[in-house]
Amino acid sequence: MKAKNLWWGAVALASAAVVGSAAAFGVAVHNEYKDLHHEPAYVADTPEQMLTPNPDPAPAPAAGDVAAALDKAFDKDALATFGGAVIDTASGEVVWEKDTDRPLTPASSTKVLTTAAATWQLPEDERITTEVVRGQSPDNVVIKAAGDVWMSSAQIDELAEQVKKAVPNVAGVYVDTSAWAGDTQAPGWDPENIDEGFVAPMEPAMLYGGRQGAEGGDVPRSHTPAKDVARALADKLGAQTAEYGVAPADADVVASTQSAPLSERAEKMMKHSDNVMAEAIARELAASRGEEPSFAGDTAATLAVLAEHGIDTHGVEIKDNSGLSTDNRIPAKTLAQVIAQGTEDAQLRPLLGYLPVAGGDGTLSDRYADLSGRGYVRAKTGTLTGVSALVGTVPGQSGAQYAFAFLVNDGDLLSARQAQDKLASALREQ
């Protein structure tokens, strides 16, 4: 007990010494600086207002004036069999039209409908998960293809590393393509499109869209794209066999990988008009609605979503979702209506951001060299033999915003494009 009292006494003396020292230091500081005075705090001057709102903004051009400007820019010979519509998005008024109800071959402007339906139906962060499961034999694995047609070499490496941990010695890699149904090519597709690099047979797993020897561009595509994925994984695992196969029910998952989110995939598809990616997104859409993921189910799902959101689909007949089919027919008014709705509907608005910019990127990067629409027109192009489409939006100089669709059939491609670009630029000048 005595030792404890001595300890507390020592602590008390030490504490008193510290407090005494601190107090003495504080008094010294106060004596040193007590005569200092502070000026008032600095107050910034009120900034001069450099810009003021225009009390009398220029009124939007009258519909008649817009129509007159477009009539003047209209090249009848170059635009051949034509269907067109222009909508003032603020008022919803159709300010110019020519045969707007005529169903025409739309080429890749079909992707406007596909992307609109997917944007309305699916979350922007939607991803596709591809799994690898154990096969019937203990030394085999099966890729359960799920619709990721833009798989990369990095994803194959990722899967291989995971598989090795669960199945050290793999003898065979198989790929199950049962996630999709029906034919692998749509009505109206030319079989030569595969070797020409425009599309691949629609199987639910591909490396770089089935391209051979390149990651992008119109290079020849594989005739067996899903099997190529199995071969790529087999090579990484040192397996001899790579074939189509069936995944056992309730098999253990030994590896998985995810696609990029829908927003990234849709933008890449629209900017570069990728047919394979468009069809894959359409199957993703169909599956989300309980429709069969096939050409018939995909197109039915697209049209159903559009109708549910008030789009007039009268006269629309589509056999695919990419626009590669020569059997597709869409009136210009339907395409213009979708674009116009994108300016008003926040849920659909990402569609406008996916569109190529005139003279800037994607399929419009080398157009509008000296036209006023350069940098302002955002539009989806479409190209088939004798077919040219331009569907998008452009702000007029007055501030008015226009949605437009210009479809040309039976025309010379270069002349039609130039004439369409002049029409869109005439809108920019309003």
GROMACS .gro file of C-alpha atoms in nm:
model
  430
    1MET     CA    1   0.000   0.000   0.000
    2LYS     CA    2   0.287   0.237   0.084
    3ALA     CA    3   0.455   0.166  -0.254
    4LYS     CA    4   0.134   0.255  -0.436
    5ASN     CA    5   0.107   0.589  -0.256
    6LEU     CA    6   0.468   0.668  -0.343
    7TRP     CA    7   0.395   0.591  -0.715
    8TRP     CA    8   0.092   0.819  -0.724
    9GLY     CA    9   0.291   1.090  -0.554
   10ALA     CA   10   0.561   1.068  -0.817
   11VAL     CA   11   0.303   1.092  -1.094
   12ALA     CA   12   0.143   1.395  -0.935
   13LEU     CA   13   0.476   1.573  -0.900
   14ALA     CA   14   0.564   1.498  -1.264
   15SER     CA   15   0.226   1.622  -1.385
   16ALA     CA   16   0.256   1.940  -1.185
   17ALA     CA   17   0.597   2.002  -1.335
   18VAL     CA   18   0.462   1.959  -1.690
   19VAL     CA   19   0.163   2.186  -1.627
   20GLY     CA   20   0.382   2.445  -1.466
   21SER     CA   21   0.621   2.445  -1.761
   22ALA     CA   22   0.335   2.475  -2.011
   23ALA     CA   23   0.183   2.764  -1.820
   24ALA     CA   24   0.514   2.948  -1.804
   25PHE     CA   25   0.559   2.901  -2.183
   26GLY     CA   26   0.207   3.030  -2.248
   27VAL     CA   27   0.272   3.345  -2.041
   28ALA     CA   28   0.594   3.408  -2.231
   29VAL     CA   29   0.422   3.377  -2.570
   30HIS     CA   30   0.143   3.610  -2.460
   31ASN     CA   31   0.390   3.878  -2.344
   32GLU     CA   32   0.581   3.851  -2.672
   33TYR     CA   33   0.283   3.891  -2.909
   34LYS     CA   34   0.025   4.081  -2.700
   35ASP     CA   35   0.072   4.405  -2.895
   36LEU     CA   36   0.003   4.248  -3.239
   37HIS     CA   37  -0.315   4.356  -3.418
   38HIS     CA   38  -0.494   4.180  -3.709
   39GLU     CA   39  -0.641   4.363  -4.006
   40PRO     CA   40  -1.003   4.279  -4.105
   41ALA     CA   41  -1.043   3.955  -4.305
   42TYR     CA   42  -1.004   3.991  -4.682
   43VAL     CA   43  -1.331   4.016  -4.869
   44ALA     CA   44  -1.327   3.952  -5.247
   45ASP     CA   45  -1.493   4.210  -5.467
   46THR     CA   46  -1.819   4.109  -5.629
   47PRO     CA   47  -1.724   3.983  -5.978
   48GLU     CA   48  -1.844   4.175  -6.274
   49GLN     CA   49  -2.115   3.986  -6.463
   50MET     CA   50  -1.952   3.916  -6.796
   51LEU     CA   51  -2.240   3.726  -6.958
   52THR     CA   52  -2.607   3.802  -6.932
   53PRO     CA   53  -2.898   3.597  -7.063
   54ASN     CA   54  -3.031   3.715  -7.394
   55PRO     CA   55  -3.370   3.870  -7.314
   56ASP     CA   56  -3.482   3.817  -7.673
   57PRO     CA   57  -3.352   3.478  -7.795
   58ALA     CA   58  -3.393   3.411  -8.161
   59PRO     CA   59  -3.719   3.230  -8.229
   60ALA     CA   60  -3.702   2.884  -8.383
   61PRO     CA   61  -3.744   2.898  -8.759
   62ALA     CA   62  -4.098   2.852  -8.881
   63ALA     CA   63  -4.178   2.507  -9.013
   64GLY     CA   64  -4.232   2.654  -9.357
   65ASP     CA   65  -3.885   2.807  -9.358
   66VAL     CA   66  -3.725   2.477  -9.256
   67ALA     CA   67  -3.917   2.295  -9.527
   68ALA     CA   68  -3.814   2.552  -9.788
   69ALA     CA   69  -3.446   2.515  -9.693
   70LEU     CA   70  -3.464   2.137  -9.720
   71ASP     CA   71  -3.651   2.153 -10.049
   72LYS     CA   72  -3.375   2.375 -10.183
   73ALA     CA   73  -3.105   2.131 -10.066
   74PHE     CA   74  -3.293   1.825 -10.196
   75ASP     CA   75  -3.112   1.653 -10.483
   76LYS     CA   76  -3.381   1.446 -10.653
   77ASP     CA   77  -3.147   1.254 -10.881
   78ALA     CA   78  -2.896   1.160 -10.611
   79LEU     CA   79  -3.164   1.065 -10.358
   80ALA     CA   80  -3.342   0.830 -10.602
   81THR     CA   81  -3.617   0.633 -10.422
   82PHE     CA   82  -3.644   0.839 -10.107
   83GLY     CA   83  -3.826   0.849  -9.778
   84GLY     CA   84  -3.759   1.125  -9.525
   85ALA     CA   85  -3.888   1.295  -9.214
   86VAL     CA   86  -3.770   1.582  -8.993
   87ILE     CA   87  -3.918   1.652  -8.648
   88ASP     CA   88  -3.874   1.965  -8.437
   89THR     CA   89  -3.813   1.788  -8.107
   90ALA     CA   90  -3.932   2.078  -7.890
   91SER     CA   91  -4.278   2.088  -8.043
   92GLY     CA   92  -4.296   1.735  -8.180
   93GLU     CA   93  -4.405   1.886  -8.513
   94VAL     CA   94  -4.305   1.715  -8.837
   95VAL     CA   95  -4.156   2.014  -9.020
   96TRP     CA   96  -4.060   1.832  -9.341
   97GLU     CA   97  -4.143   1.499  -9.500
   98LYS     CA   98  -4.125   1.316  -9.830
   99ASP     CA   99  -4.287   0.973  -9.863
  100THR     CA  100  -4.232   0.932  -9.491
  101ASP     CA  101  -4.476   0.638  -9.466
  102ARG     CA  102  -4.310   0.439  -9.745
  103PRO     CA  103  -4.143   0.122  -9.609
  104LEU     CA  104  -3.789   0.114  -9.748
  105THR     CA  105  -3.485  -0.104  -9.704
  106PRO     CA  106  -3.316   0.060  -9.403
  107ALA     CA  107  -2.978  -0.123  -9.397
  108SER     CA  108  -2.795  -0.061  -9.069
  109SER     CA  109  -3.030   0.215  -8.955
  110THR     CA  110  -3.228  -0.087  -8.831
  111LYS     CA  111  -2.984  -0.075  -8.538
  112VAL     CA  112  -3.161   0.241  -8.418
  113LEU     CA  113  -3.469   0.030  -8.341
  114THR     CA  114  -3.262  -0.250  -8.186
  115THR     CA  115  -3.066  -0.017  -7.961
  116ALA     CA  116  -3.373   0.181  -7.857
  117ALA     CA  117  -3.554  -0.137  -7.751
  118ALA     CA  118  -3.249  -0.266  -7.562
  119THR     CA  119  -3.195   0.070  -7.392
  120TRP     CA  120  -3.555   0.076  -7.273
  121GLN     CA  121  -3.559  -0.289  -7.166
  122LEU     CA  122  -3.215  -0.361  -7.018
  123PRO     CA  123  -3.001  -0.192  -6.749
  124GLU     CA  124  -2.701   0.004  -6.880
  125ASP     CA  125  -2.473  -0.206  -6.657
  126GLU     CA  126  -2.610  -0.539  -6.781
  127ARG     CA  127  -2.329  -0.792  -6.832
  128ILE     CA  128  -2.316  -1.141  -6.983
  129THR     CA  129  -2.152  -1.413  -6.774
  130THR     CA  130  -1.982  -1.705  -6.951
  131GLU     CA  131  -1.917  -2.009  -6.732
  132VAL     CA  132  -1.694  -2.312  -6.771
  133VAL     CA  133  -1.822  -2.628  -6.601
  134ARG     CA  134  -1.695  -2.980  -6.543
  135GLY     CA  135  -1.773  -3.221  -6.824
  136GLN     CA  136  -1.900  -3.578  -6.811
  137SER     CA  137  -1.541  -3.699  -6.799
  138PRO     CA  138  -1.328  -3.572  -6.508
  139ASP     CA  139  -1.061  -3.440  -6.746
  140ASN     CA  140  -1.305  -3.246  -6.971
  141VAL     CA  141  -1.460  -2.902  -6.931
  142VAL     CA  142  -1.749  -2.735  -7.113
  143ILE     CA  143  -1.791  -2.365  -7.197
  144LYS     CA  144  -2.154  -2.264  -7.147
  145ALA     CA  145  -2.185  -2.002  -7.421
  146ALA     CA  146  -2.421  -1.728  -7.306
  147GLY     CA  147  -2.408  -1.464  -7.579
  148ASP     CA  148  -2.073  -1.292  -7.531
  149VAL     CA  149  -1.966  -1.250  -7.894
  150TRP     CA  150  -1.690  -0.996  -7.821
  151MET     CA  151  -1.478  -1.215  -7.595
  152SER     CA  152  -1.110  -1.122  -7.588
  153SER     CA  153  -0.779  -1.301  -7.553
  154ALA     CA  154  -0.756  -1.157  -7.201
  155GLN     CA  155  -1.082  -1.331  -7.110
  156ILE     CA  156  -0.950  -1.662  -7.242
  157ASP     CA  157  -0.638  -1.617  -7.027
  158GLU     CA  158  -0.860  -1.540  -6.728
  159LEU     CA  159  -1.067  -1.856  -6.782
  160ALA     CA  160  -0.757  -2.070  -6.831
  161GLU     CA  161  -0.605  -1.961  -6.502
  162GLN     CA  162  -0.926  -2.043  -6.317
  163VAL     CA  163  -0.972  -2.380  -6.487
  164LYS     CA  164  -0.615  -2.489  -6.406
  165LYS     CA  165  -0.680  -2.448  -6.035
  166ALA     CA  166  -0.984  -2.676  -6.045
  167VAL     CA  167  -0.887  -2.920  -6.324
  168PRO     CA  168  -0.506  -2.934  -6.351
  169ASN     CA  169  -0.496  -3.173  -6.647
  170VAL     CA  170  -0.761  -3.097  -6.909
  171ALA     CA  171  -0.787  -3.335  -7.204
  172GLY     CA  172  -1.080  -3.175  -7.387
  173VAL     CA  173  -1.265  -2.844  -7.407
  174TYR     CA  174  -1.622  -2.839  -7.539
  175VAL     CA  175  -1.862  -2.551  -7.604
  176ASP     CA  176  -2.238  -2.570  -7.547
  177THR     CA  177  -2.427  -2.332  -7.782
  178SER     CA  178  -2.780  -2.427  -7.673
  179ALA     CA  179  -2.841  -2.083  -7.520
  180TRP     CA  180  -2.955  -1.963  -7.865
  181ALA     CA  181  -3.205  -2.126  -8.097
  182GLY     CA  182  -3.293  -2.135  -8.465
  183ASP     CA  183  -3.085  -2.072  -8.773
  184THR     CA  184  -2.744  -1.909  -8.748
  185GLN     CA  185  -2.816  -1.681  -9.047
  186ALA     CA  186  -3.121  -1.462  -9.100
  187PRO     CA  187  -3.352  -1.448  -9.402
  188GLY     CA  188  -3.210  -1.203  -9.654
  189TRP     CA  189  -2.845  -1.258  -9.555
  190ASP     CA  190  -2.597  -1.333  -9.829
  191PRO     CA  191  -2.384  -1.637  -9.730
  192GLU     CA  192  -2.082  -1.457  -9.878
  193ASN     CA  193  -2.112  -1.195  -9.603
  194ILE     CA  194  -1.913  -1.424  -9.372
  195ASP     CA  195  -1.603  -1.438  -9.590
  196GLU     CA  196  -1.646  -1.070  -9.678
  197GLY     CA  197  -1.625  -0.983  -9.309
  198PHE     CA  198  -1.971  -0.837  -9.245
  199VAL     CA  199  -2.109  -1.103  -9.010
  200ALA     CA  200  -2.049  -1.448  -8.861
  201PRO     CA  201  -2.293  -1.735  -8.805
  202MET     CA  202  -2.481  -1.640  -8.492
  203GLU     CA  203  -2.341  -1.863  -8.218
  204PRO     CA  204  -2.347  -1.746  -7.854
  205ALA     CA  205  -1.969  -1.731  -7.801
  206MET     CA  206  -1.712  -1.564  -8.025
  207LEU     CA  207  -1.370  -1.406  -8.007
  208TYR     CA  208  -1.383  -1.051  -8.140
  209GLY     CA  209  -1.708  -1.116  -8.324
  210GLY     CA  210  -1.567  -1.420  -8.502
  211ARG     CA  211  -1.300  -1.217  -8.680
  212GLN     CA  212  -1.000  -1.405  -8.812
  213GLY     CA  213  -0.659  -1.251  -8.762
  214ALA     CA  214  -0.783  -0.914  -8.633
  215GLU     CA  215  -0.972  -0.763  -8.341
  216GLY     CA  216  -1.181  -0.522  -8.550
  217GLY     CA  217  -1.282  -0.420  -8.899
  218ASP     CA  218  -1.441  -0.600  -9.192
  219VAL     CA  219  -1.205  -0.896  -9.208
  220PRO     CA  220  -1.315  -1.252  -9.291
  221ARG     CA  221  -1.517  -1.416  -9.014
  222SER     CA  222  -1.509  -1.772  -8.889
  223HIS     CA  223  -1.774  -2.022  -8.998
  224THR     CA  224  -1.743  -2.192  -8.655
  225PRO     CA  225  -1.692  -1.901  -8.411
  226ALA     CA  226  -1.799  -2.081  -8.091
  227LYS     CA  227  -1.572  -2.377  -8.164
  228ASP     CA  228  -1.288  -2.127  -8.209
  229VAL     CA  229  -1.344  -2.013  -7.849
  230ALA     CA  230  -1.313  -2.374  -7.732
  231ARG     CA  231  -0.996  -2.412  -7.938
  232ALA     CA  232  -0.844  -2.097  -7.788
  233LEU     CA  233  -0.909  -2.218  -7.434
  234ALA     CA  234  -0.786  -2.570  -7.516
  235ASP     CA  235  -0.459  -2.427  -7.647
  236LYS     CA  236  -0.409  -2.235  -7.321
  237LEU     CA  237  -0.475  -2.552  -7.120
  238GLY     CA  238  -0.268  -2.785  -7.338
  239ALA     CA  239  -0.577  -2.989  -7.430
  240GLN     CA  240  -0.590  -3.178  -7.758
  241THR     CA  241  -0.967  -3.178  -7.814
  242ALA     CA  242  -1.185  -2.872  -7.887
  243GLU     CA  243  -1.540  -2.941  -8.004
  244TYR     CA  244  -1.907  -2.860  -7.970
  245GLY     CA  245  -2.074  -3.041  -7.680
  246VAL     CA  246  -2.342  -3.033  -7.410
  247ALA     CA  247  -2.289  -2.918  -7.055
  248PRO     CA  248  -2.409  -3.167  -6.790
  249ALA     CA  249  -2.704  -3.048  -6.585
  250ASP     CA  250  -2.604  -2.888  -6.254
  251ALA     CA  251  -2.235  -2.930  -6.329
  252ASP     CA  252  -1.984  -2.758  -6.102
  253VAL     CA  253  -1.866  -2.418  -6.228
  254VAL     CA  254  -1.487  -2.407  -6.245
  255ALA     CA  255  -1.440  -2.068  -6.415
  256SER     CA  256  -1.634  -1.765  -6.532
  257THR     CA  257  -1.585  -1.433  -6.709
  258GLN     CA  258  -1.804  -1.130  -6.777
  259SER     CA  259  -1.860  -0.908  -7.078
  260ALA     CA  260  -1.837  -0.531  -7.073
  261PRO     CA  261  -2.158  -0.354  -6.961
  262LEU     CA  262  -2.436  -0.302  -7.214
  263SER     CA  263  -2.364   0.071  -7.242
  264GLU     CA  264  -2.011   0.004  -7.372
  265ARG     CA  265  -2.121  -0.274  -7.603
  266ALA     CA  266  -2.409  -0.073  -7.749
  267GLU     CA  267  -2.190   0.230  -7.814
  268LYS     CA  268  -1.923   0.025  -7.990
  269MET     CA  269  -2.191  -0.151  -8.195
  270MET     CA  270  -2.351   0.176  -8.306
  271LYS     CA  271  -2.031   0.369  -8.369
  272HIS     CA  272  -1.886   0.096  -8.591
  273SER     CA  273  -2.213  -0.059  -8.712
  274ASP     CA  274  -2.115  -0.406  -8.592
  275ASN     CA  275  -2.373  -0.656  -8.718
  276VAL     CA  276  -2.272  -0.944  -8.490
  277MET     CA  277  -2.291  -0.725  -8.181
  278ALA     CA  278  -2.633  -0.593  -8.282
  279GLU     CA  279  -2.777  -0.942  -8.321
  280ALA     CA  280  -2.627  -1.052  -7.988
  281ILE     CA  281  -2.778  -0.756  -7.803
  282ALA     CA  282  -3.114  -0.837  -7.962
  283ARG     CA  283  -3.094  -1.193  -7.826
  284GLU     CA  284  -3.011  -1.056  -7.484
  285LEU     CA  285  -3.324  -0.842  -7.515
  286ALA     CA  286  -3.540  -1.137  -7.627
  287ALA     CA  287  -3.421  -1.359  -7.341
  288SER     CA  288  -3.502  -1.087  -7.087
  289ARG     CA  289  -3.863  -1.090  -7.208
  290GLY     CA  290  -3.899  -1.467  -7.216
  291GLU     CA  291  -3.887  -1.478  -7.596
  292GLU     CA  292  -3.689  -1.742  -7.785
  293PRO     CA  293  -3.338  -1.606  -7.854
  294SER     CA  294  -3.359  -1.653  -8.230
  295PHE     CA  295  -3.409  -1.422  -8.525
  296ALA     CA  296  -3.787  -1.459  -8.496
  297GLY     CA  297  -3.789  -1.407  -8.119
  298ASP     CA  298  -3.545  -1.115  -8.132
  299THR     CA  299  -3.735  -0.913  -8.390
  300ALA     CA  300  -4.066  -0.978  -8.213
  301ALA     CA  301  -3.917  -0.855  -7.885
  302THR     CA  302  -3.777  -0.540  -8.047
  303LEU     CA  303  -4.108  -0.444  -8.205
  304ALA     CA  304  -4.300  -0.521  -7.884
  305VAL     CA  305  -4.080  -0.293  -7.673
  306LEU     CA  306  -4.105  -0.011  -7.927
  307ALA     CA  307  -4.486  -0.037  -7.937
  308GLU     CA  308  -4.500  -0.035  -7.556
  309HIS     CA  309  -4.320   0.300  -7.559
  310GLY     CA  310  -4.551   0.460  -7.812
  311ILE     CA  311  -4.349   0.412  -8.131
  312ASP     CA  312  -4.562   0.367  -8.444
  313THR     CA  313  -4.439   0.040  -8.595
  314HIS     CA  314  -4.699   0.030  -8.874
  315GLY     CA  315  -4.523  -0.073  -9.195
  316VAL     CA  316  -4.216  -0.207  -9.012
  317GLU     CA  317  -4.105  -0.554  -9.115
  318ILE     CA  318  -3.767  -0.676  -8.992
  319LYS     CA  319  -3.604  -1.016  -9.034
  320ASP     CA  320  -3.296  -0.931  -8.830
  321ASN     CA  321  -3.179  -0.665  -8.584
  322SER     CA  322  -2.863  -0.552  -8.760
  323GLY     CA  323  -3.005  -0.437  -9.094
  324LEU     CA  324  -2.796  -0.677  -9.298
  325SER     CA  325  -3.110  -0.846  -9.430
  326THR     CA  326  -3.231  -0.719  -9.765
  327ASP     CA  327  -3.583  -0.819  -9.657
  328ASN     CA  328  -3.614  -0.549  -9.389
  329ARG     CA  329  -3.855  -0.260  -9.444
  330ILE     CA  330  -3.892   0.049  -9.221
  331PRO     CA  331  -4.064   0.383  -9.293
  332ALA     CA  332  -3.857   0.696  -9.231
  333LYS     CA  333  -4.121   0.831  -8.991
  334THR     CA  334  -4.062   0.543  -8.747
  335LEU     CA  335  -3.688   0.601  -8.733
  336ALA     CA  336  -3.728   0.977  -8.689
  337GLN     CA  337  -3.984   0.922  -8.413
  338VAL     CA  338  -3.742   0.703  -8.215
  339ILE     CA  339  -3.468   0.968  -8.236
  340ALA     CA  340  -3.711   1.244  -8.137
  341GLN     CA  341  -3.827   1.044  -7.837
  342GLY     CA  342  -3.464   1.003  -7.732
  343THR     CA  343  -3.436   1.380  -7.686
  344GLU     CA  344  -3.733   1.383  -7.445
  345ASP     CA  345  -3.718   1.046  -7.267
  346ALA     CA  346  -3.434   1.030  -7.011
  347GLN     CA  347  -3.434   0.651  -7.018
  348LEU     CA  348  -3.380   0.646  -7.395
  349ARG     CA  349  -3.136   0.937  -7.407
  350PRO     CA  350  -2.819   0.719  -7.401
  351LEU     CA  351  -2.913   0.615  -7.755
  352LEU     CA  352  -2.819   0.962  -7.882
  353GLY     CA  353  -2.477   0.938  -7.720
  354TYR     CA  354  -2.407   0.612  -7.901
  355LEU     CA  355  -2.448   0.775  -8.246
  356PRO     CA  356  -2.138   0.857  -8.456
  357VAL     CA  357  -2.042   1.225  -8.481
  358ALA     CA  358  -2.008   1.383  -8.826
  359GLY     CA  359  -1.641   1.422  -8.911
  360GLY     CA  360  -1.553   1.286  -8.569
  361ASP     CA  361  -1.582   0.913  -8.515
  362GLY     CA  362  -1.728   0.581  -8.620
  363THR     CA  363  -1.891   0.548  -8.959
  364LEU     CA  364  -1.914   0.927  -8.998
  365SER     CA  365  -1.546   0.998  -8.929
  366ASP     CA  366  -1.459   1.065  -9.294
  367ARG     CA  367  -1.773   1.259  -9.393
  368TYR     CA  368  -1.881   1.627  -9.373
  369ALA     CA  369  -1.531   1.758  -9.452
  370ASP     CA  370  -1.642   2.114  -9.543
  371LEU     CA  371  -2.012   2.103  -9.451
  372SER     CA  372  -2.173   2.298  -9.169
  373GLY     CA  373  -2.300   1.978  -9.010
  374ARG     CA  374  -1.945   1.869  -8.923
  375GLY     CA  375  -1.920   1.819  -8.548
  376TYR     CA  376  -2.294   1.878  -8.498
  377VAL     CA  377  -2.472   1.596  -8.678
  378ARG     CA  378  -2.497   1.272  -8.479
  379ALA     CA  379  -2.639   0.992  -8.690
  380LYS     CA  380  -2.655   0.621  -8.762
  381THR     CA  381  -2.556   0.529  -9.114
  382GLY     CA  382  -2.675   0.236  -9.321
  383THR     CA  383  -2.522   0.082  -9.632
  384LEU     CA  384  -2.621  -0.200  -9.865
  385THR     CA  385  -2.602  -0.225 -10.244
  386GLY     CA  386  -2.811   0.068 -10.371
  387VAL     CA  387  -2.910   0.161 -10.012
  388SER     CA  388  -2.795   0.451  -9.798
  389ALA     CA  389  -2.947   0.562  -9.468
  390LEU     CA  390  -2.880   0.853  -9.234
  391VAL     CA  391  -3.083   0.874  -8.912
  392GLY     CA  392  -3.003   1.105  -8.624
  393THR     CA  393  -3.019   1.449  -8.467
  394VAL     CA  394  -2.868   1.793  -8.519
  395PRO     CA  395  -2.902   2.130  -8.341
  396GLY     CA  396  -2.989   2.426  -8.564
  397GLN     CA  397  -2.800   2.752  -8.524
  398SER     CA  398  -3.115   2.898  -8.371
  399GLY     CA  399  -3.104   2.643  -8.090
  400ALA     CA  400  -3.382   2.429  -8.232
  401GLN     CA  401  -3.314   2.055  -8.215
  402TYR     CA  402  -3.413   1.833  -8.506
  403ALA     CA  403  -3.454   1.457  -8.539
  404PHE     CA  404  -3.431   1.326  -8.893
  405ALA     CA  405  -3.438   1.012  -9.104
  406PHE     CA  406  -3.325   1.007  -9.468
  407LEU     CA  407  -3.356   0.671  -9.648
  408VAL     CA  408  -3.238   0.612 -10.005
  409ASN     CA  409  -3.300   0.300 -10.214
  410ASP     CA  410  -3.198   0.232 -10.575
  411GLY     CA  411  -2.931   0.503 -10.564
  412ASP     CA  412  -2.562   0.553 -10.625
  413LEU     CA  413  -2.399   0.517 -10.283
  414LEU     CA  414  -2.151   0.805 -10.296
  415SER     CA  415  -2.400   1.049 -10.450
  416ALA     CA  416  -2.669   0.950 -10.200
  417ARG     CA  417  -2.438   1.003  -9.903
  418GLN     CA  418  -2.334   1.346 -10.022
  419ALA     CA  419  -2.696   1.447 -10.075
  420GLN     CA  420  -2.799   1.318  -9.731
  421ASP     CA  421  -2.512   1.505  -9.564
  422LYS     CA  422  -2.621   1.826  -9.736
  423LEU     CA  423  -2.975   1.782  -9.607
  424ALA     CA  424  -2.853   1.733  -9.251
  425SER     CA  425  -2.626   2.035  -9.285
  426ALA     CA  426  -2.918   2.244  -9.410
  427LEU     CA  427  -3.088   2.164  -9.078
  428ARG     CA  428  -2.779   2.280  -8.890
  429GLU     CA  429  -2.808   2.617  -9.067
  430GLN     CA  430  -3.163   2.677  -8.941
   0.00000   0.00000   0.00000
